[in-house]
PDB file of C-alpha atoms in Angstrom:
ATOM      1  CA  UNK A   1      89.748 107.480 162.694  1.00 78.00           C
ATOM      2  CA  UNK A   2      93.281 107.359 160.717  1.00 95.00           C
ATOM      3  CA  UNK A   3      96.701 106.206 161.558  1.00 97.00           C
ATOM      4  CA  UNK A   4      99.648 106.291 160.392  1.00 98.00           C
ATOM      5  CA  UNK A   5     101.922 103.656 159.531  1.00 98.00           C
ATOM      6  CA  UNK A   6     105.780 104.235 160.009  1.00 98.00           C
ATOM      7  CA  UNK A   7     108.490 101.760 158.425  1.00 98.00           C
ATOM      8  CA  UNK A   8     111.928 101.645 158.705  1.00 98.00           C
ATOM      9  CA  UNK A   9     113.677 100.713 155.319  1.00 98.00           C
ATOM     10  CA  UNK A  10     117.109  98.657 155.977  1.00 97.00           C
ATOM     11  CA  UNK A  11     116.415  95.544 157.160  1.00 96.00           C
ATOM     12  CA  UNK A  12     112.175  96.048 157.548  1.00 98.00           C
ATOM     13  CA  UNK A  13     111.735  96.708 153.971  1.00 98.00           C
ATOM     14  CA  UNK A  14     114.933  95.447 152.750  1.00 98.00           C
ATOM     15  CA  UNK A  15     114.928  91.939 153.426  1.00 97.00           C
ATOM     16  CA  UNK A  16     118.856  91.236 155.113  1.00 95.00           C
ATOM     17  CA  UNK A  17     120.467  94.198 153.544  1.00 97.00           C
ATOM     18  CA  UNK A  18     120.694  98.157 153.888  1.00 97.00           C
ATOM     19  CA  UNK A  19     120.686 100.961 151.338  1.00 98.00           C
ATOM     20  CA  UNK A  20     124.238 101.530 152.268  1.00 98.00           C
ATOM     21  CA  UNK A  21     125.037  98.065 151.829  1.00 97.00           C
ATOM     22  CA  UNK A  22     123.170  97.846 148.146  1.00 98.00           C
ATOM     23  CA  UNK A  23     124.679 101.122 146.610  1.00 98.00           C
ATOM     24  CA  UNK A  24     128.508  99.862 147.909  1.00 98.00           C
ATOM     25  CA  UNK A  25     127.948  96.332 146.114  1.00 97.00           C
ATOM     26  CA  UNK A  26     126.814  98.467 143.155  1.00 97.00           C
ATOM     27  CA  UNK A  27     129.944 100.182 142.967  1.00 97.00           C
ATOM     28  CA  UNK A  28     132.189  97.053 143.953  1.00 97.00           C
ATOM     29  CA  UNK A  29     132.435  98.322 147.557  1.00 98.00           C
ATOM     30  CA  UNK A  30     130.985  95.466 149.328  1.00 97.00           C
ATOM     31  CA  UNK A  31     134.292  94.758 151.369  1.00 97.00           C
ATOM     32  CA  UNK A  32     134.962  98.271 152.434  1.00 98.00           C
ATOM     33  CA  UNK A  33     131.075  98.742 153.679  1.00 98.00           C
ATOM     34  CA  UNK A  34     131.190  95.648 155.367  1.00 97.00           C
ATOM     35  CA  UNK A  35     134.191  96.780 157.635  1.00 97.00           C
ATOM     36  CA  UNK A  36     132.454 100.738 157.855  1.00 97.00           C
ATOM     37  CA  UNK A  37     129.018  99.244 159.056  1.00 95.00           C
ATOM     38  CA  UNK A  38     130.925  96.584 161.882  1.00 95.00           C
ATOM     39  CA  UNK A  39     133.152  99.296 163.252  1.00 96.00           C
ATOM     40  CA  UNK A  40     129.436 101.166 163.235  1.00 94.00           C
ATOM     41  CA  UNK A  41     127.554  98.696 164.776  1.00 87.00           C
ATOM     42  CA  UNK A  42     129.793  98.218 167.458  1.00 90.00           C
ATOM     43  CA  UNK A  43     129.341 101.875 168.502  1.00 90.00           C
ATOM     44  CA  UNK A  44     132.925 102.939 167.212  1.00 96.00           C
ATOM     45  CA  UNK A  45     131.133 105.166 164.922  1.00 95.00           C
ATOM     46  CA  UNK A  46     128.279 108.108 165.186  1.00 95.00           C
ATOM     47  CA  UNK A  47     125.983 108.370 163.096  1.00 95.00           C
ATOM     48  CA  UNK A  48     127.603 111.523 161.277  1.00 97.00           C
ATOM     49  CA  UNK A  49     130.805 109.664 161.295  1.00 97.00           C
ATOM     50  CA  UNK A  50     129.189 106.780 159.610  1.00 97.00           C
ATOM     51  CA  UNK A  51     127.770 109.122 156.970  1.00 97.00           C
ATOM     52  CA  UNK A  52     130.881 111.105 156.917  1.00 97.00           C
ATOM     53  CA  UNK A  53     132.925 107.474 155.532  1.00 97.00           C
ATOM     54  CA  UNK A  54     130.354 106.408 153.236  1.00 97.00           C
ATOM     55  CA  UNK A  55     130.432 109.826 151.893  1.00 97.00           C
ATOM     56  CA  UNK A  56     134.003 109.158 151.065  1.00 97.00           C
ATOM     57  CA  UNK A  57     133.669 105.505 149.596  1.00 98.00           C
ATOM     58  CA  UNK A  58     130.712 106.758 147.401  1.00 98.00           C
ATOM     59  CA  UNK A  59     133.050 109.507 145.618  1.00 96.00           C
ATOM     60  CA  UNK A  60     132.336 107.938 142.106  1.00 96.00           C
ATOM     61  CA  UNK A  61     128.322 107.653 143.108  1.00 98.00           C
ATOM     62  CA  UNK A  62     126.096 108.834 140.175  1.00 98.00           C
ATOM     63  CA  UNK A  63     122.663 108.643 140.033  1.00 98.00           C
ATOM     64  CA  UNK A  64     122.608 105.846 137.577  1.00 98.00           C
ATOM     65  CA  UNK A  65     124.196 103.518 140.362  1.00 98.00           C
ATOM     66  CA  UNK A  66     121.944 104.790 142.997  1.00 98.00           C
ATOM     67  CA  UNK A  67     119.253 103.517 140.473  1.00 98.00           C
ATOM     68  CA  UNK A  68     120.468 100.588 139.876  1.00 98.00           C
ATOM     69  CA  UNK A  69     121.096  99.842 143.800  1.00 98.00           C
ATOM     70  CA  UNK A  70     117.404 100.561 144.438  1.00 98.00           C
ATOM     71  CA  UNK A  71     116.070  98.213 141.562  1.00 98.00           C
ATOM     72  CA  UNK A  72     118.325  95.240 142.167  1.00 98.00           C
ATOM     73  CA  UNK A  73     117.761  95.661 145.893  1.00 98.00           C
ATOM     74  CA  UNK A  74     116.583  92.810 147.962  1.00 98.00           C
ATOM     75  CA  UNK A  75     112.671  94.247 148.843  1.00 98.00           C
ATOM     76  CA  UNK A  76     110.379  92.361 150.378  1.00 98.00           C
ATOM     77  CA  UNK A  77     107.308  91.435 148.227  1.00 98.00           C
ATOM     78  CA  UNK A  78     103.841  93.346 148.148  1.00 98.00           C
ATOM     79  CA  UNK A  79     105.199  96.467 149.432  1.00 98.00           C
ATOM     80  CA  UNK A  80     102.868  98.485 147.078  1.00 98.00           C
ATOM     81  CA  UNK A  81      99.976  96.483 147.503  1.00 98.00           C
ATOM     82  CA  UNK A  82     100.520  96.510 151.538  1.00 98.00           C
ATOM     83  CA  UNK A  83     100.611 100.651 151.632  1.00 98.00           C
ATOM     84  CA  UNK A  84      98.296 100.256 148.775  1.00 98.00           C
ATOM     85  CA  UNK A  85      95.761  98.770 150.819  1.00 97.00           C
ATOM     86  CA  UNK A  86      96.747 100.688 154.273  1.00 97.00           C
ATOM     87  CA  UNK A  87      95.812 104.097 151.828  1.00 97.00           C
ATOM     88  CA  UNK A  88      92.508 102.983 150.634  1.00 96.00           C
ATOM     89  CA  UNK A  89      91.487 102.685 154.578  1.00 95.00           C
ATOM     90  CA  UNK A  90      92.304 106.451 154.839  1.00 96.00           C
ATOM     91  CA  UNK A  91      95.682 105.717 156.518  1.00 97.00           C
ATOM     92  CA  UNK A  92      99.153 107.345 155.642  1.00 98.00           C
ATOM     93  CA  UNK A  93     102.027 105.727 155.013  1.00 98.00           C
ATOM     94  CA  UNK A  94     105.435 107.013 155.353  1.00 98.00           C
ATOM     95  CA  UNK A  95     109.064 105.564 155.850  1.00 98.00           C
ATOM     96  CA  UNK A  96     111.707 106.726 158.550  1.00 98.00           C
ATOM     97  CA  UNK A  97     114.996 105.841 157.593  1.00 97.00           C
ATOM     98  CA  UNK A  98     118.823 106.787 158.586  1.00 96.00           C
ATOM     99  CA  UNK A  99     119.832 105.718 155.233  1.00 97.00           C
ATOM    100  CA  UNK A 100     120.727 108.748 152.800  1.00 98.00           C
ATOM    101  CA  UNK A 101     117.345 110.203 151.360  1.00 97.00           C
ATOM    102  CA  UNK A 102     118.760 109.946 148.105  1.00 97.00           C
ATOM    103  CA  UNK A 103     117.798 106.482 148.134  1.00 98.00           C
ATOM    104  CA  UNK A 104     114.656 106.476 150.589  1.00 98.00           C
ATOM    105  CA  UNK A 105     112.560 108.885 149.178  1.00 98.00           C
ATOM    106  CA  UNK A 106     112.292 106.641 145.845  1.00 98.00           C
ATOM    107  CA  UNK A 107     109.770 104.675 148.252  1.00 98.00           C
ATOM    108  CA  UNK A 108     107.400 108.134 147.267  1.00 98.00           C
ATOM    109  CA  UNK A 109     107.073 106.468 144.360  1.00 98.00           C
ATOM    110  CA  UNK A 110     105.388 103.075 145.477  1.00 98.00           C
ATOM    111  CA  UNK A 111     102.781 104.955 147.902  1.00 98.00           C
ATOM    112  CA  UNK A 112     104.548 106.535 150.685  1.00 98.00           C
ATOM    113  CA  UNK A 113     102.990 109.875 151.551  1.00 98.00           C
ATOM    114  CA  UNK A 114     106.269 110.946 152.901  1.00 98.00           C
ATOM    115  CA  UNK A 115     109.792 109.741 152.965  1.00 98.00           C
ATOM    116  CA  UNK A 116     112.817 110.627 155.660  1.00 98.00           C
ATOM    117  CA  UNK A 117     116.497 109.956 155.858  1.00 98.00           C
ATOM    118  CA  UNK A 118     119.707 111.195 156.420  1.00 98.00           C
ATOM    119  CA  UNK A 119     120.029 113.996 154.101  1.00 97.00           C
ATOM    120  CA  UNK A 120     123.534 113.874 151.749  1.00 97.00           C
ATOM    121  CA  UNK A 121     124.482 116.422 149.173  1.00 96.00           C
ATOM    122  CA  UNK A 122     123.227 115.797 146.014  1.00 95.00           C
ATOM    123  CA  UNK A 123     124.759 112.782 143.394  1.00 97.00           C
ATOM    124  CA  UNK A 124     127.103 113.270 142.534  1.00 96.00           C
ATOM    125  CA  UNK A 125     128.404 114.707 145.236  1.00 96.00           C
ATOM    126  CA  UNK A 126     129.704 118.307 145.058  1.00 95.00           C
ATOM    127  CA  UNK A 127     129.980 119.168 148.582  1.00 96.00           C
ATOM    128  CA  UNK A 128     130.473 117.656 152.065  1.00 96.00           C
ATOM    129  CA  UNK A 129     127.843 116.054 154.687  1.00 97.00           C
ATOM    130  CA  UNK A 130     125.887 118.490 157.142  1.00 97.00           C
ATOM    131  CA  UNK A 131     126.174 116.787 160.229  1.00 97.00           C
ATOM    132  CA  UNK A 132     122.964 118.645 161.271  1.00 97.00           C
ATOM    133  CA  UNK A 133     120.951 116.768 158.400  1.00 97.00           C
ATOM    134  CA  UNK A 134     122.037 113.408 159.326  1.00 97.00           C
ATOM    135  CA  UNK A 135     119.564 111.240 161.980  1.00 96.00           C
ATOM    136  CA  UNK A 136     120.022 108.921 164.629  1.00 94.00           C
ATOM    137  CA  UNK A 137     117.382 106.694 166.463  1.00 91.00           C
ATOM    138  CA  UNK A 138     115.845 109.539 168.033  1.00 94.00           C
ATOM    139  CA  UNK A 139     115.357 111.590 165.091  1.00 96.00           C
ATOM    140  CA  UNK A 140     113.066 109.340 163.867  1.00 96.00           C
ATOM    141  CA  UNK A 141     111.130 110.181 166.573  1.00 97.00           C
ATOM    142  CA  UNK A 142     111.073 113.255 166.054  1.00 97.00           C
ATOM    143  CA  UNK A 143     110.257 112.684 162.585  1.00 98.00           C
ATOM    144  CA  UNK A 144     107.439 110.589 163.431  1.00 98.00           C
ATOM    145  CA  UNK A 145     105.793 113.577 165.797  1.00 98.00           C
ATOM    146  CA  UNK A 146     106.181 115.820 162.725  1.00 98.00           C
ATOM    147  CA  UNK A 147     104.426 114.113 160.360  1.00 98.00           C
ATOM    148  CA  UNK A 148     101.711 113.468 163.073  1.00 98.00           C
ATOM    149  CA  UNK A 149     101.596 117.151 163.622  1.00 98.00           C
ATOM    150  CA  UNK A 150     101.026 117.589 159.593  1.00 97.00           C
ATOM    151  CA  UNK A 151      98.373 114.977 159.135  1.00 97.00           C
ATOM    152  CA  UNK A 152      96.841 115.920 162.043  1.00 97.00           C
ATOM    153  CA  UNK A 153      97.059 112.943 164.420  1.00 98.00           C
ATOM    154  CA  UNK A 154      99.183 111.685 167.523  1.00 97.00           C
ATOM    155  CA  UNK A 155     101.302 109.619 168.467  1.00 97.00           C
ATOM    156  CA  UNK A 156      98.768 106.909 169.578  1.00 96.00           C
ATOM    157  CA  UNK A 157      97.566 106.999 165.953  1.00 97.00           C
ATOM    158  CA  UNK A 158     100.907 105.525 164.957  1.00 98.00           C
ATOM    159  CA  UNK A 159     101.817 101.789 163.936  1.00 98.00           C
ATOM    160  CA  UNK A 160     105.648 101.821 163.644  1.00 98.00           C
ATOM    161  CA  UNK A 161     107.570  98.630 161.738  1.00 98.00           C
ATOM    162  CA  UNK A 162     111.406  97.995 162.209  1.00 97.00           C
ATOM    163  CA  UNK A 163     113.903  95.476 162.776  1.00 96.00           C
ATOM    164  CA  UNK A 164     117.175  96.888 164.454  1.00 91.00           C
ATOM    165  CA  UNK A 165     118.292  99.138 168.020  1.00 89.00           C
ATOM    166  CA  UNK A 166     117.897 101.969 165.898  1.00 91.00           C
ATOM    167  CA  UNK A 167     113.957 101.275 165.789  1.00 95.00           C
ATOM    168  CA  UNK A 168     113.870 100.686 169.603  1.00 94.00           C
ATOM    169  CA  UNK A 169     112.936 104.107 170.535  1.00 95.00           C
ATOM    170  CA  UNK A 170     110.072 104.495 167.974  1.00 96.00           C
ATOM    171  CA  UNK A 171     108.756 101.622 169.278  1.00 96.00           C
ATOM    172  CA  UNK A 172     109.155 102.955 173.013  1.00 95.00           C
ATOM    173  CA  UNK A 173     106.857 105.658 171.599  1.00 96.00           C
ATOM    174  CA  UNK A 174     103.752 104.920 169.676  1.00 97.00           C
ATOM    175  CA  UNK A 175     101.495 102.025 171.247  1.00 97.00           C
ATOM    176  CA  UNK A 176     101.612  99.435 168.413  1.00 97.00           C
ATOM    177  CA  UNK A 177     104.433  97.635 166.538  1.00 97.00           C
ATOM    178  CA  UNK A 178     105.870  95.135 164.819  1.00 97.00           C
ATOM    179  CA  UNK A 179     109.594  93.648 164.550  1.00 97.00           C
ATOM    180  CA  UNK A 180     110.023  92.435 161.104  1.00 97.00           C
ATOM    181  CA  UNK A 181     112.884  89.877 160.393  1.00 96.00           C
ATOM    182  CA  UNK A 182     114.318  91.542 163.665  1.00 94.00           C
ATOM    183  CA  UNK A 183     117.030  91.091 165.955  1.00 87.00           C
ATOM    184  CA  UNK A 184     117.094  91.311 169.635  1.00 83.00           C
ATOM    185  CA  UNK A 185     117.184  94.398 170.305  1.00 79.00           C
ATOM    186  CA  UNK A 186     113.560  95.260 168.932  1.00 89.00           C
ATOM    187  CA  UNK A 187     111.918  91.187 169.072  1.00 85.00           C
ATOM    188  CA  UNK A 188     110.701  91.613 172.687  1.00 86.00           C
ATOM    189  CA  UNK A 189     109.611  95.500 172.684  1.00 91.00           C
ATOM    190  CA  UNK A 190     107.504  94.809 169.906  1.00 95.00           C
ATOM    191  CA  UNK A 191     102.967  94.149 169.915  1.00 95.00           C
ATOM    192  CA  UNK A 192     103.283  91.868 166.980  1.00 96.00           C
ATOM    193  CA  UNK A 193     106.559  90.037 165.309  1.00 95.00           C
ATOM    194  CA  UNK A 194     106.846  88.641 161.855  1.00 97.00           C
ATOM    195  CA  UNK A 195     109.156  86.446 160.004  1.00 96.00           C
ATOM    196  CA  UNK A 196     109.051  86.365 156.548  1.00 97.00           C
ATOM    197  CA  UNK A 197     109.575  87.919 153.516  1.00 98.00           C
ATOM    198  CA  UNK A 198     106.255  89.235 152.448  1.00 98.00           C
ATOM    199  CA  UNK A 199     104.905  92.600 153.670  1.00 98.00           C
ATOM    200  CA  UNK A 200     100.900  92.019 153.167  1.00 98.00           C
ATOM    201  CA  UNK A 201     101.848  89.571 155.616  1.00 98.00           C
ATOM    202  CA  UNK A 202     103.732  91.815 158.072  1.00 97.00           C
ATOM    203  CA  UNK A 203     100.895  94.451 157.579  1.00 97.00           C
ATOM    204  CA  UNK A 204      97.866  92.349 158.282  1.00 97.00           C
ATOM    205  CA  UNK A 205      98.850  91.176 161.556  1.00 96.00           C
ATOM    206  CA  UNK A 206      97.525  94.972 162.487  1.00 95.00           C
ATOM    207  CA  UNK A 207      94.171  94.919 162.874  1.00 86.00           C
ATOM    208  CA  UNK A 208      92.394  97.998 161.289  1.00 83.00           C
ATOM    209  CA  UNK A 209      90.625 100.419 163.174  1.00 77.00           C
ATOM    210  CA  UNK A 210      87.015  99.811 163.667  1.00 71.00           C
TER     211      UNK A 210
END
């Protein structure tokens, strides 16, 4: 048997932070995100709004800045040996993110067999956002079923790691999972919970499959 293992990226794999948050401080932003994710977090914003304004404080984005946002980032620790480990059992690994994909699918690169999030135009940025590429809580659902679909599982196959509301309904949907560092939104629909900073640790409260 196989599963796969589904992880949300601000705040799960990003210890306290976001993507959003880390490419704005990179450009000297931090104020302006601060004020774009509150009016977002208290529901003031859609998602394609939200993506839509960050859009707009990124016009001077390059790709140099994105890389430099990712590497200074605040990840948790053993993040390539955790996925490296779930792999070697014959697992997948993939992350589901709303963050732009500019910035998640770098995680292809530690051992991810797939990578999701909001997709933006290109850096730098030539043209405007497609509201129909940008995802909300249940597009990671959707996501999820997808990539089930492609490596030929279901969603009772699925182990699904997050932190925040927008993980909620994932977790709603696959029978095991575990709020990392999260708030209270996720902390009591969750199997497992861990606090820390360390994903090994995070990972190996899942038990593998016999």
């Amino acid at each position: 048997m196989s599963r796969l293992h589904l992880f949300d990226l601000d705040g799960t794999l990003l210890h306290g932070s976001a993507a959003p948050v880390e490419i704005s401080r990179q450009l000297g932003l931090g104020a302006e995100i601060t004020e774009i994710e509150r009016t977002f977090v208290a529901g003031r914003l859609s998602p394609v709004e939200y993506a839509v304004r960050v859009r707009e404080l990124w016009a001077q984005l390059t790709v140099a800045d994105v890389t430099a946002a990712f590497e200074g980032a605040p990840w948790l620790t053993g993040i390539e040996e955790a996925w490296a480990t779930i792999r070697a059992r014959g697992e997948y690994v993939a992350v589901v993110s709303l963050s732009p994909s500019f910035f998640v699918e770098r995680l292809l690169g530690w051992g991810a067999h797939a990578a999701h999030g909001s997709v933006f135009p290109n850096v730098p940025f030539a043209s405007p956002i497609d509201p129909a590429g940008i995802l909300d809580a249940g597009g990671k659902v959707k996501i999820a079923d997808a990539l089930c679909e492609s490596f030929g599982l279901a969603r009772t196959d699925c182990v699904a790691y997050g932190d925040s509301r927008s993980d909620a309904e994932l977790f709603a949907a696959v029978p095991v999972s575990v709020a990392v560092n999260a708030d209270h939104h996720v902390a009591q629909l969750a199997t497992h919970a861990y606090t820390g900073r360390d994903l090994r640790e995070a990972c190996e409260i899942v038990k593998p499959v016999p």
